[in-house]
Structures are given as structure tokens and as C-alpha cells.
Coordinates of C-alpha atoms (C1' of nucleotides) in Angstrom, one line a residue:
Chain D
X1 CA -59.8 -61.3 17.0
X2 CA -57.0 -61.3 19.6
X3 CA -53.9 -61.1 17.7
X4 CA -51.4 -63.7 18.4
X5 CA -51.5 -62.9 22.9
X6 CA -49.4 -65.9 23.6
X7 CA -46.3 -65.6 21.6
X8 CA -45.0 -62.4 21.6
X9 CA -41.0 -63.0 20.0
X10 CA -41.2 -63.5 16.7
X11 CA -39.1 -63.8 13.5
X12 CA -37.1 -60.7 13.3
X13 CA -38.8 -59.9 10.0
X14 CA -42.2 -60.1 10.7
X15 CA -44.7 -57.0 11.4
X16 CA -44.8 -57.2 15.5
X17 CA -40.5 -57.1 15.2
X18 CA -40.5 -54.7 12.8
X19 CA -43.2 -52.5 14.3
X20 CA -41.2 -52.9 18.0
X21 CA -37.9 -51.8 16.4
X22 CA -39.2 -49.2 14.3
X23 CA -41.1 -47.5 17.8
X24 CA -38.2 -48.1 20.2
X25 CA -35.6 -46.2 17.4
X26 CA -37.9 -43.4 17.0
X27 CA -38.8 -43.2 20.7
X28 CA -35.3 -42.8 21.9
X29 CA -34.5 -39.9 19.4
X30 CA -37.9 -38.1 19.7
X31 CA -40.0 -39.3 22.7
X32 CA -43.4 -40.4 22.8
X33 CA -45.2 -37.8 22.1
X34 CA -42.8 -36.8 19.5
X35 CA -42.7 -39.9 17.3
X36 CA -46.1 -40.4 15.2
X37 CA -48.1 -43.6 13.9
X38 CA -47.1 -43.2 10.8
X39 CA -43.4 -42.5 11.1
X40 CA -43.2 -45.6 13.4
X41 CA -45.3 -47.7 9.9
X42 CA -43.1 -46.0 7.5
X43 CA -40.1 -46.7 9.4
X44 CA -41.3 -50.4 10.1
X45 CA -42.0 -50.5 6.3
X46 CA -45.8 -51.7 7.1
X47 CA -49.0 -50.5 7.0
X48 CA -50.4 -47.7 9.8
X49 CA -53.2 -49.9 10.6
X50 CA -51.0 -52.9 11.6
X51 CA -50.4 -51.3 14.8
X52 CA -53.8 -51.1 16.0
X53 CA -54.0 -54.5 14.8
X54 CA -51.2 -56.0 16.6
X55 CA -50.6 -54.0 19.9
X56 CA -54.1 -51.9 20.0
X57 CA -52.5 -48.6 19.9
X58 CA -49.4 -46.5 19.8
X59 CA -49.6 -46.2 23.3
X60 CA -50.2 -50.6 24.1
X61 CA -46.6 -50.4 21.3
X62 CA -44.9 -48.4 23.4
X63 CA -45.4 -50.8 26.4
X64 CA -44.4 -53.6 24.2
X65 CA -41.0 -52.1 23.2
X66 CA -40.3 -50.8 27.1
X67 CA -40.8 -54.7 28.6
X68 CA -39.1 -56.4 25.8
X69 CA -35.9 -54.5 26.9
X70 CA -36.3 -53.7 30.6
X71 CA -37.4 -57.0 31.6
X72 CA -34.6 -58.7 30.6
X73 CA -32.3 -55.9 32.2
X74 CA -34.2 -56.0 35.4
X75 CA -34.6 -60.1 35.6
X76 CA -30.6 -59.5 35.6
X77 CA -30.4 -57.1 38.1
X78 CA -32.1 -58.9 40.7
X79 CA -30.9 -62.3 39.8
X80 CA -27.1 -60.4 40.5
X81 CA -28.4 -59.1 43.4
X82 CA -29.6 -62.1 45.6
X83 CA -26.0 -63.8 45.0
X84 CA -24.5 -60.4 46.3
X85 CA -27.1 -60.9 49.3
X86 CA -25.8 -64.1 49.8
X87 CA -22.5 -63.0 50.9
X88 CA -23.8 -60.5 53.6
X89 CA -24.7 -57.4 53.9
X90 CA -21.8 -55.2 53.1
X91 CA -21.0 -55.0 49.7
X92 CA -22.0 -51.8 48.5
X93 CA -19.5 -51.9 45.4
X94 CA -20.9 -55.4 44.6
X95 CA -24.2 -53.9 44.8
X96 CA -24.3 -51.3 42.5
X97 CA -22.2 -53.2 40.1
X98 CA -25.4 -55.5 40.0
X99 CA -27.6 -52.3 39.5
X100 CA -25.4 -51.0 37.0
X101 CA -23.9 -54.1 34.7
X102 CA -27.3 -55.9 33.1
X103 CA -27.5 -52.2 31.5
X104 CA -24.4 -52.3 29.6
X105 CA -24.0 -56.1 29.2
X106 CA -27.3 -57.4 28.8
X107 CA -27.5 -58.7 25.0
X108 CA -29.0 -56.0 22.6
X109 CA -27.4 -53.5 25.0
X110 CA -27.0 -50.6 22.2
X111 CA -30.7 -49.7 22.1
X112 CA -31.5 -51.3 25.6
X113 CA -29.3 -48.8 26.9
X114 CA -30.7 -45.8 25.2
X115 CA -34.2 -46.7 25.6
X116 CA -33.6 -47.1 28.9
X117 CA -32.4 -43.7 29.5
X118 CA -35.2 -42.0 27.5
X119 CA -38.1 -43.8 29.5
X120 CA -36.3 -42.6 32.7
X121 CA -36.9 -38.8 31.8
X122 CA -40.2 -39.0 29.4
X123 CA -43.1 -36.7 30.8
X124 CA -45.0 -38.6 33.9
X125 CA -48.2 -38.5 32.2
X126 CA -46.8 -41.2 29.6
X127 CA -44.7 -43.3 31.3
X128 CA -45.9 -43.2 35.1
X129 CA -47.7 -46.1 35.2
X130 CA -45.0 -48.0 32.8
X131 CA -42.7 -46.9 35.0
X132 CA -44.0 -47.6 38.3
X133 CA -44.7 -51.0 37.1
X134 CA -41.4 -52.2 35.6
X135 CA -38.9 -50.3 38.2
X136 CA -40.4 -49.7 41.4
X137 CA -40.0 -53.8 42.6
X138 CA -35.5 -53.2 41.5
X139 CA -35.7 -50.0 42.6
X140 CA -36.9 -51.0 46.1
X141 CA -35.3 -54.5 46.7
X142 CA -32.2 -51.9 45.7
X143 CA -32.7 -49.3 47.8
X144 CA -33.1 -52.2 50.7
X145 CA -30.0 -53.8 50.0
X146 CA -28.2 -50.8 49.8
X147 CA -29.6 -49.7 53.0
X148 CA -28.3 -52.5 54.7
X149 CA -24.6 -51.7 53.6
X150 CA -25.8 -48.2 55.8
X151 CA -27.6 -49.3 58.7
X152 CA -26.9 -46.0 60.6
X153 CA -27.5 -43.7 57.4
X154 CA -31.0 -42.2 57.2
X155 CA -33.1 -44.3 54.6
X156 CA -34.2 -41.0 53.2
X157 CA -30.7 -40.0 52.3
X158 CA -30.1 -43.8 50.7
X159 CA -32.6 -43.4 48.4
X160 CA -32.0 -40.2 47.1
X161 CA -28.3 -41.3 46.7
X162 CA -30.0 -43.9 44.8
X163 CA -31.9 -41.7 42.7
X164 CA -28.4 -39.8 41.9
X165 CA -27.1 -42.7 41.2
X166 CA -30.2 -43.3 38.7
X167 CA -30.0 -40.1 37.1
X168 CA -26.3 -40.1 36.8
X169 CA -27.0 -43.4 34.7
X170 CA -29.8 -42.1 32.7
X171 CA -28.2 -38.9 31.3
X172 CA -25.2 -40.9 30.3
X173 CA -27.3 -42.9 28.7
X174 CA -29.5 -40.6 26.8
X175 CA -26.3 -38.6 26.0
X176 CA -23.9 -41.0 24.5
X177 CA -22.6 -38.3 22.6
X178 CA -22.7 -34.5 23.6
X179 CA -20.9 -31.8 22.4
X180 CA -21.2 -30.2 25.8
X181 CA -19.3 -33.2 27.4
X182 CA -16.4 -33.7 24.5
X183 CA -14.8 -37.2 23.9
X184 CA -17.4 -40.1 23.7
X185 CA -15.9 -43.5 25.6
X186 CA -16.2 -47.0 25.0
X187 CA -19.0 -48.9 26.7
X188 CA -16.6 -50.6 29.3
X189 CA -15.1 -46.8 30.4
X190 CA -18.2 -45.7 31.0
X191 CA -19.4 -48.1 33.0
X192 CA -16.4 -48.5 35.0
X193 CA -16.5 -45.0 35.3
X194 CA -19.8 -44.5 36.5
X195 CA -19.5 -47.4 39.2
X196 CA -16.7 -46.2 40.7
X197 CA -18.3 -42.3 40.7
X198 CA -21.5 -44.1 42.5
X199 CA -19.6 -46.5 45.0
X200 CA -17.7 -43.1 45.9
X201 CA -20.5 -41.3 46.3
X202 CA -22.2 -43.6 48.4
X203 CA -19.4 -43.5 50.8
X204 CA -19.2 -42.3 54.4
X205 CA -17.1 -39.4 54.9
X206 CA -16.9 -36.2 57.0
X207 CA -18.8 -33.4 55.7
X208 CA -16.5 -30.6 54.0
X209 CA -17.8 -27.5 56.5
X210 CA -15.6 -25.3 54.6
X211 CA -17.4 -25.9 51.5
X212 CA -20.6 -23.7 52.9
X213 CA -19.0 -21.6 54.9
X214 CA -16.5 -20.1 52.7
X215 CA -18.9 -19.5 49.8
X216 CA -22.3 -18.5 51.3
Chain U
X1 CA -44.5 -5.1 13.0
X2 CA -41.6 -6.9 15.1
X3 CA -43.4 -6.7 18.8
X4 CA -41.1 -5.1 21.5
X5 CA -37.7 -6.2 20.8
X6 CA -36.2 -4.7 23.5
X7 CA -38.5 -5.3 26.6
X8 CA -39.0 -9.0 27.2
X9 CA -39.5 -8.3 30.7
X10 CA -43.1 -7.0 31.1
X11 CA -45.7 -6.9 33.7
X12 CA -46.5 -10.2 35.4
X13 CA -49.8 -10.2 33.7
X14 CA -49.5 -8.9 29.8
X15 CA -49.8 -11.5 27.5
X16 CA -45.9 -12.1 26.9
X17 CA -45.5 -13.0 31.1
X18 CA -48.8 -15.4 30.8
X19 CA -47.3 -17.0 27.5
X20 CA -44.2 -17.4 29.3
X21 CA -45.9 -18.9 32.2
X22 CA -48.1 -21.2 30.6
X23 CA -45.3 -22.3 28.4
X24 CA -43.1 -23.0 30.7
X25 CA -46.0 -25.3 32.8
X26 CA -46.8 -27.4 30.1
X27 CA -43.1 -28.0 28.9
X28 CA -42.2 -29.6 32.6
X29 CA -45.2 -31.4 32.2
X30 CA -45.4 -32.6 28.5
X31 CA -42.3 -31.2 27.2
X32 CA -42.1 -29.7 23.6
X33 CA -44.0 -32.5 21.5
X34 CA -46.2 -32.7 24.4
X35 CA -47.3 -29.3 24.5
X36 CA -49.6 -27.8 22.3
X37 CA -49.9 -24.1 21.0
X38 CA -53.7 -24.1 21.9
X39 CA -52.9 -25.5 25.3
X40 CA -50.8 -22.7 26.1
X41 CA -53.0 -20.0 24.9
X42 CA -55.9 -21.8 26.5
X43 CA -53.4 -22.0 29.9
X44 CA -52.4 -18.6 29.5
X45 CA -55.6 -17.2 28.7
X46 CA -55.0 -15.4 25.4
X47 CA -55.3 -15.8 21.9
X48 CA -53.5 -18.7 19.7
X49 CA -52.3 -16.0 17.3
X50 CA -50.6 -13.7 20.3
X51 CA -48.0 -16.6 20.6
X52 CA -47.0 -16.6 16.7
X53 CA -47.2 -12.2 16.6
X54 CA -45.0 -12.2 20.4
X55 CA -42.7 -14.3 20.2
X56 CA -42.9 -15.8 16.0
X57 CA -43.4 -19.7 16.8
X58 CA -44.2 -22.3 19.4
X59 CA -40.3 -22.9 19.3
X60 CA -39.4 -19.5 19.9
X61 CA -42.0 -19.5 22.6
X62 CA -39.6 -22.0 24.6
X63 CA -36.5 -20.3 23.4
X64 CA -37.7 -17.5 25.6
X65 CA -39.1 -19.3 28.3
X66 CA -35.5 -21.2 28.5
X67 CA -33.4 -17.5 28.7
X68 CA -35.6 -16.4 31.1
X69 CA -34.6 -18.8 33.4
X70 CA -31.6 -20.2 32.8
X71 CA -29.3 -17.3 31.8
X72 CA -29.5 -16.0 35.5
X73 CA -28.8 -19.1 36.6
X74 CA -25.6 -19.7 34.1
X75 CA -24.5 -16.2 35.1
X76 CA -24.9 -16.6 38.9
X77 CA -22.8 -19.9 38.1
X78 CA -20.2 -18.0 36.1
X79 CA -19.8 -15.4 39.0
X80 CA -19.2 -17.6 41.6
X81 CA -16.8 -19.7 39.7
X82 CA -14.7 -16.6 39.2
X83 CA -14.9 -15.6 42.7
X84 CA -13.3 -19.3 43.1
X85 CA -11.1 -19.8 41.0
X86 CA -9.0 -16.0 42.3
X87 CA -8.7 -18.9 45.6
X88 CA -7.0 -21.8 44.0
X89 CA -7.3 -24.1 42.0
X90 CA -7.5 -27.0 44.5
X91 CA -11.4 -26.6 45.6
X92 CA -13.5 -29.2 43.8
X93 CA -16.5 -29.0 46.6
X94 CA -16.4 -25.0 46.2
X95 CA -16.2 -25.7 42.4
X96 CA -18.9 -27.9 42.3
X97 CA -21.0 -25.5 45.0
X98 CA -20.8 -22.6 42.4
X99 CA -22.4 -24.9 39.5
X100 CA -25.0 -26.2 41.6
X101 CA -26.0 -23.2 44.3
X102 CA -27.5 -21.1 42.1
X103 CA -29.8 -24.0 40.3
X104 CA -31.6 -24.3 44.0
X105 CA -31.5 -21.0 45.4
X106 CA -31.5 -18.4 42.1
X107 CA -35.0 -16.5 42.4
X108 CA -38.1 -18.4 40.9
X109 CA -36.3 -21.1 41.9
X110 CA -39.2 -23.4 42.2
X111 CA -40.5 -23.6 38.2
X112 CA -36.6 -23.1 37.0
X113 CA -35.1 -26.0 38.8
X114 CA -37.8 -28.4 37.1
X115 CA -37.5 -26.7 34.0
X116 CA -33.7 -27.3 33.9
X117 CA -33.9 -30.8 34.6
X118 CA -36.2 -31.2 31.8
X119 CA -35.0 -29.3 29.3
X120 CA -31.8 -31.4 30.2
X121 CA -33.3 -34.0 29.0
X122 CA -35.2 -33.5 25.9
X123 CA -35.0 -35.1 22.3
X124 CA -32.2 -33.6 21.0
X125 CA -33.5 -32.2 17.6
X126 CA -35.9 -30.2 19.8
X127 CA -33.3 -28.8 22.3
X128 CA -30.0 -29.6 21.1
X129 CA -29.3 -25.9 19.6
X130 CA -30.4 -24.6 22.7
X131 CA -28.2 -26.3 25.1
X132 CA -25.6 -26.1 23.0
X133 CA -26.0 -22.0 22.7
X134 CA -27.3 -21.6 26.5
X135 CA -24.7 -24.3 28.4
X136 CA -21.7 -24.6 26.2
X137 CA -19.4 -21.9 27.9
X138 CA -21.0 -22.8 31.5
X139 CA -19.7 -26.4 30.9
X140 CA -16.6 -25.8 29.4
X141 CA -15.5 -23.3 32.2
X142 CA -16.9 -25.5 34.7
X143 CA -14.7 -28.4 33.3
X144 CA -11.8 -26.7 32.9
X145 CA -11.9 -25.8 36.1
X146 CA -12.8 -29.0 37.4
X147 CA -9.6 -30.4 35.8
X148 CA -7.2 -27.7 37.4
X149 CA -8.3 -29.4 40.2
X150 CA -6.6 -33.0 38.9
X151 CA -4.3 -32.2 37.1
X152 CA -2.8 -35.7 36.7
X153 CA -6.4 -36.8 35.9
X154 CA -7.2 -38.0 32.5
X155 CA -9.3 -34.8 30.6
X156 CA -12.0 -37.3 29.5
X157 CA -12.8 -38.6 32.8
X158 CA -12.9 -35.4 34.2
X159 CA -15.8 -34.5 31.9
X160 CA -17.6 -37.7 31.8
X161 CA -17.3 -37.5 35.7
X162 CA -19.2 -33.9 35.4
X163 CA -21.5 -35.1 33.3
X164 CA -22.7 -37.8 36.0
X165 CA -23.1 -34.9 38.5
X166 CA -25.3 -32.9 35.5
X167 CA -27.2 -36.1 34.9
X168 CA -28.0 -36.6 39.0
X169 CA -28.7 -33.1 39.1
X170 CA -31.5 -33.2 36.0
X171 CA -32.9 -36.3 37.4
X172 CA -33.0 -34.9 40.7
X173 CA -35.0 -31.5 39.0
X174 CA -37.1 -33.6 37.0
X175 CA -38.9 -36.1 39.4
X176 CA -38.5 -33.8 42.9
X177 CA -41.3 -36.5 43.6
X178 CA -41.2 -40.0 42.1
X179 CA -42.8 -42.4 43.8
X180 CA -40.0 -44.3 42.9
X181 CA -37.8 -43.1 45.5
X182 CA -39.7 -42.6 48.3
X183 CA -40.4 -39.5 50.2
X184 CA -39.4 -36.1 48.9
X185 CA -37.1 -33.9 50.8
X186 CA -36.8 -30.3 51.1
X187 CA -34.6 -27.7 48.2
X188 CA -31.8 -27.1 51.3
X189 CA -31.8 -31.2 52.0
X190 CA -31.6 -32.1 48.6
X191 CA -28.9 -29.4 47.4
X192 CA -26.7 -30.6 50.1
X193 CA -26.8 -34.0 49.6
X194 CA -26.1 -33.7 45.7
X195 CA -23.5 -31.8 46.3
X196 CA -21.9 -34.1 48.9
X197 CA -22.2 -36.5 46.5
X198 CA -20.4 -35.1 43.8
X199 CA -17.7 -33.8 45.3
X200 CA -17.2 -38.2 47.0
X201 CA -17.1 -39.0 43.4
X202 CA -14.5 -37.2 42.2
X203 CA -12.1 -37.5 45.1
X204 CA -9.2 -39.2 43.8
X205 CA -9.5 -42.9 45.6
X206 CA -8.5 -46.6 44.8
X207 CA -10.3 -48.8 42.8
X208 CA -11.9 -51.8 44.3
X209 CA -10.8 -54.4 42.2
X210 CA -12.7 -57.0 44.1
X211 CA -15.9 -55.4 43.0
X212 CA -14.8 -56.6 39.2
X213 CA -13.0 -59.8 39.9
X214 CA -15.9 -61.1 42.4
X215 CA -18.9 -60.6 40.9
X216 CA -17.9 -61.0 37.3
Chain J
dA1 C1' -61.0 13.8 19.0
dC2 C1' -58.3 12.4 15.3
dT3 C1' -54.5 9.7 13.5
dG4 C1' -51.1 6.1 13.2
dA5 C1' -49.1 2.2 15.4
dT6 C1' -49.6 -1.6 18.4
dT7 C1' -52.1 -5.4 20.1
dT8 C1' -55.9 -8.8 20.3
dT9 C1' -59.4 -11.4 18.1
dA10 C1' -62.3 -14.9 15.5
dA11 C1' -61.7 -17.7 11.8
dA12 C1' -59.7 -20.4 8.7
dC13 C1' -55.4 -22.4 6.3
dG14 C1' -53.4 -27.0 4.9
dA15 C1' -51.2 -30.7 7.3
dT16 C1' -50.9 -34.3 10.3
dC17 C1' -52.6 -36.7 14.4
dG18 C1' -54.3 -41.7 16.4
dT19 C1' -57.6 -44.8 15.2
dT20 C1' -61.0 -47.5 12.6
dT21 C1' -63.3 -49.7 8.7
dG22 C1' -64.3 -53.2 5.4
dA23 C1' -62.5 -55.4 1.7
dA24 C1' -58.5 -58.0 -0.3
dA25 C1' -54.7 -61.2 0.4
dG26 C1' -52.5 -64.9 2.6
dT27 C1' -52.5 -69.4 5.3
dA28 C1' -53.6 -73.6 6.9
dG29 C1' -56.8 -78.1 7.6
dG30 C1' -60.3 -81.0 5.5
Chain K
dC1 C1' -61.3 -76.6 -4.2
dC2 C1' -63.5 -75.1 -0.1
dT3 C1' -63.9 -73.2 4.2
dA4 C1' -62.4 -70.7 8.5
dC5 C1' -59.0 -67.9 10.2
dT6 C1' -55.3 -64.6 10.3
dT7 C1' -53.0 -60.8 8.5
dT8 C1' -52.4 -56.8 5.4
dC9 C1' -54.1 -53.0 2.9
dA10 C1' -56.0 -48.5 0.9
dA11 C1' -58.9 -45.3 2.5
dA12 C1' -61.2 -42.5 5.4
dC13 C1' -62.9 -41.1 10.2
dG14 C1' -63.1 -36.8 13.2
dA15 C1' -59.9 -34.3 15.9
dT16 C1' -56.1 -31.5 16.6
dC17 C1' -51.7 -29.7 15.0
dG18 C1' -48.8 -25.0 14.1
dT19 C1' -49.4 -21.0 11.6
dT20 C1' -51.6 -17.2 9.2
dT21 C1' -55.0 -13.7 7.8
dA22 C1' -57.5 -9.6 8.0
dA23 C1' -60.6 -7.1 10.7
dA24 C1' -61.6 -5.2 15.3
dA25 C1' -60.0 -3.2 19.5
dT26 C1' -56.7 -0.7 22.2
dC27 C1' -53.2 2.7 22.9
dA28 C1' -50.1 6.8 22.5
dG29 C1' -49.1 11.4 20.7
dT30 C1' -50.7 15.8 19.2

DNA sequence: ACTGATTTTAAACGATCGTTTGAAAGTAGG
DNA sequence: CCTACTTTCAAACGATCGTTTAAAATCAGT
């Protein structure tokens, strides 16, 4: 039958914990399609047929691990950003610090974080859907609230600033440690950091003509 | 014996070109794990066994298919960032134009962008040699450069700063259309506006300390 | 046309893939 | 203890994985 559909936390010993953490580690260092049944078992310390058992396949796991992180994160991030709303509509520091905090705050952050930066740039064909599902409600009420900062800005150009803002956050969190970028930081510099890079970016200011002209 | 060594480039339709080709295809799509050796012979037309005697492996398969496309673009880079730096060292935005001009506008731009944003973003112990060998020097010069331009700035956030434009350029690469983000914009659009982007966040400005003290 | 090297081919190698089976083990409530 | 249910287990399912083999086909030079 139906194993267990109602109560999905559990004791952090027992074979759905220990099958979640085992997928989510391998996950983030080798992707979906690079992280096997039985390494996820092996790692978990439990037999290969306990996943079928417990979340149908590799592929209902996968789910499992992405919303027991994500939600959380996102549940934060919209929850910070109706008090911002709250306080009108031009706050596009307070904004993004909403966006961009739950991430590297939210309890469990360590692997949140990194999951969350692996699921952003997995292949569409196994994370579309997931995707679509858990992000494109934050994304949007986002992308909203940020326009509002903007009201003269094409919405276009919002949300792609939004996506850079997105990707910006993603590689950093995939990469925590590159040898092409030197020095790794603390948490707290790099998300300092990487708000004031976005609220900067999303600023209004002249366009540097020289730039183009100079070069091309 | 050892097949052409010294010719990679061939005609557009030998069987090296149509590996390359179908290769590269299924690595956006799937990336490494996610593509199969069959599915690339099968995509390419040709048999299995003309990937192992061409080009060894499946890895050395994308090894090539990386070169190919990035080492014109990390050269075009290197080029203009010479031509730059004889100006000055005070031109972030023409700094930051030389990394990122020749990503959209280098020739077979189209399958090269999207195959720089993924291979950005791969598991490391697929990929990891590889950047290290094919983005190393472009980075470090491009850093170093970067940092003439501040010199006051601290080295660290210089780089970490750079790495938040190389992680909104991959994302931008890897989902040109994500229904995330709404609609998708043209290659000139879409250069321009990364780069504006980039060069607002790392202009030298104030922090907003009532972003901090206000929300937390 | 013949020879020697290069390239392509069908077929198979052992290994591993995700998933399923049916029996054994564990866990209550009576 | 017995029963009904849940969970775990070894084993195997067919399929596909990356790679290799040796023979067939193609090509270049004389």
C-alpha cells in the first residue's frame, strides 16, 4: 500500500530521512542524471528497493528532497516580502534582501543553499516541471514587486535584471569554492555582497555611450 | 592508428563535424550524464565505435566540442582586453565589454553561448579539469584587470563580484527561454543589458544601511 | 589494379541502469 | 499467540551504459 502519504518528516534516522539526505548530497555534486539508485541506497545505508517503496522512484525522491528545502526558503521569501509591501512601493533594497536572505538564513542553509543552486541549472527535461512549480509563484509576485519600485522601466528589462540577479545567486551558490574565483568567503560576505551587487544593478543610471562606441 | 591529430577542423559533414554537432546538442540539453554515447551516434548519424576511434571517449568527445567553441571565444576575450588595458586602467564597462562581447557576437554564436552557460554549470567532477584548463588564465587576467580598476578595493570582492557577473552571464546562456522570466529578448537586447548591469554593480557606491537595519 | 593505411561497420563485451518481485522481518492491537 | 499491516531484504527483471573487437569498406599512392 501507500506508504506513510500523510507524514512526511520523520526521525532523522529512519529510511525516508536517510534516503532524502543521501539524494540531495549526491544531487548537488553530480546532478540527476548523474547520481544512480544505488549510490543514493548505499549512501543512505538502505536497501535499493526502499526507494521505490517509499517515494515511487528516483525521480518522485528527487521531488521529495527539492520541496523539503525550497518550500521552506520560498514560504520565507514571500512572508518577507508582503511586510516590505506594506511599507510602499519603493524599496527595492528591502526587496531583494527578502529574495535573497531565506537562502542564506533559512535553518539547514548549508545544503539548502547548494541544492538550491544545482536545481536552478539542471537540464530542463528533469527539472522543468519541478521548477515551474516551486518558483514561478516567488519569481512572479517578485518580479511584480520589483516592478513597482520601476514603474517607468520596461517590465521586460525587470525581469531579466531579475533573472541576473537569479543567476548571479545560483553560480555562487553552486560554486562555493572555485579555483577560478580564489578566496572562498563566509556566508554573511557573500550575501552582503551579492545584495549590494544586485540593488546596484538594479539601479537607474545613464547609459555609458562611450562603452560601445569606443570598443566596437 | 591515432586518427588525424592534426586536422580537427574538417568538412561540415565527416563524421568528426557530425560528432561534434550532435555532441554538443545533447550536452545543452542533457548535459554529460545526461547524454548517451548511442544518442550521439544515433544524432549524428554514425556509428557508436567512430566516437571511441575519433576522438578515444565520450569525455574526450566533449573535451573537443568545448575547444571548439570556447577557445575563440577566450581568445577574442584576451584580444580585446589587451587592446584595453594599452587605454588605462580606469574602464571597468570597456573591461567588462571585452569579456562579455565576444560570448554574444563570436561566430556560431547561437549553440556556443548555450553551451557556455552550461558547461558553466556542470557537476564539477565532470567539468572541473576543463574549466580549470580552458578559463583559468581568461579569469585571472580579467580579474586582475578588474582590480586595476579599484585599486583601494578589497582583492576578494573584486573576484566574488566577477563571479556574480559569470554566474548572470551562464544563467542568462542557459535558459535564453525560461518561462520563468517571461518573454525572451533578442542576443543585442540581452548583451546590453548584462552588461549594463555589471558594470552598476561594481561602481563604487554607499551601502544602504537601512536595507540591513530595517528589515532584519 | 594492387597494396597499405585509414575509416566505418555490426556485434558483442562486462557493467550498471531504474524498477519490480515475493518472501522474510518487524510492529502493533486483540 | 495470532492476525493484519508495514517495512526491509536479497535477487532478479529487461534495458541501456561506455567501450572494444575484428572484419568489411573506403581511400590514397604507385
Amino acid at each position: 500500500m501507500n506508504p506513510k502519504p500523510e507524514n512526511i518528516a520523520c526521525d532523522s534516522n529512519d529510511t525516508q530521512a536517510r534516503l532524502l539526505n543521501a539524494a540531495e548530497s549526491l544531487f548537488i555534486d553530480a546532478g540527476y542524471a548523474g547520481m544512480s539508485a544505488r549510490a543514493i541506497a548505499q549512501t543512505a545505508g538502505v536497501n535499493i528497493a526502499a526507494m521505490g517503496y517509499h517515494f515511487g522512484s528516483k525521480h518522485g525522491l528527487l521531488e521529495a528532497v527539492l520541496i523539503r528545502r525550497v518550500a521552506p526558503i520560498n514560504d520565507a521569501r514571500l512572508r518577507r516580502l508582503a511586510r516590505v509591501c506594506e511599507r510602499g512601493p519603493d524599496a527595492i533594497g528591502a526587496i531583494l534582501h527578502a529574495f535573497l536572505w531565506p537562502v542564506f538564513y533559512t535553518e539547514n542553509e548549508a545544503p539548502a543553499r547548494r541544492l538550491m543552486g544545482r536545481v536552478m541549472t539542471e537540464p530542463a527535461d528533469v527539472v522543468e516541471p519541478l521548477l515551474d512549480l516551486v518558483f514561478s509563484d516567488v519569481i512572479e509576485q517578485f518580479v511584480a514587486a520589483v516592478a513597482a519600485c520601476f514603474p517607468n522601466e520596461d517590465k521586460g528589462l525587470i525581469a531579466q535584471k531579475f533573472s541576473f540577479v537569479v543567476g548571479a545567486l545560483s553560480f555562487t551558490l553552486l560554486r562555493p569554492s572555485s579555483p577560478l574565483f580564489g578566496s572562498v568567503t563566509t556566508t554573511d560576505v557573500s550575501f552582503k555582497r551579492l545584495l549590494k551587487f544586485s540593488v546596484d544593478g538594479f539601479q537607474i543610471t545613464p547609459t555609458n555611450r562611450s562603452i560601445e562606441k569606443d570598443i566596437l
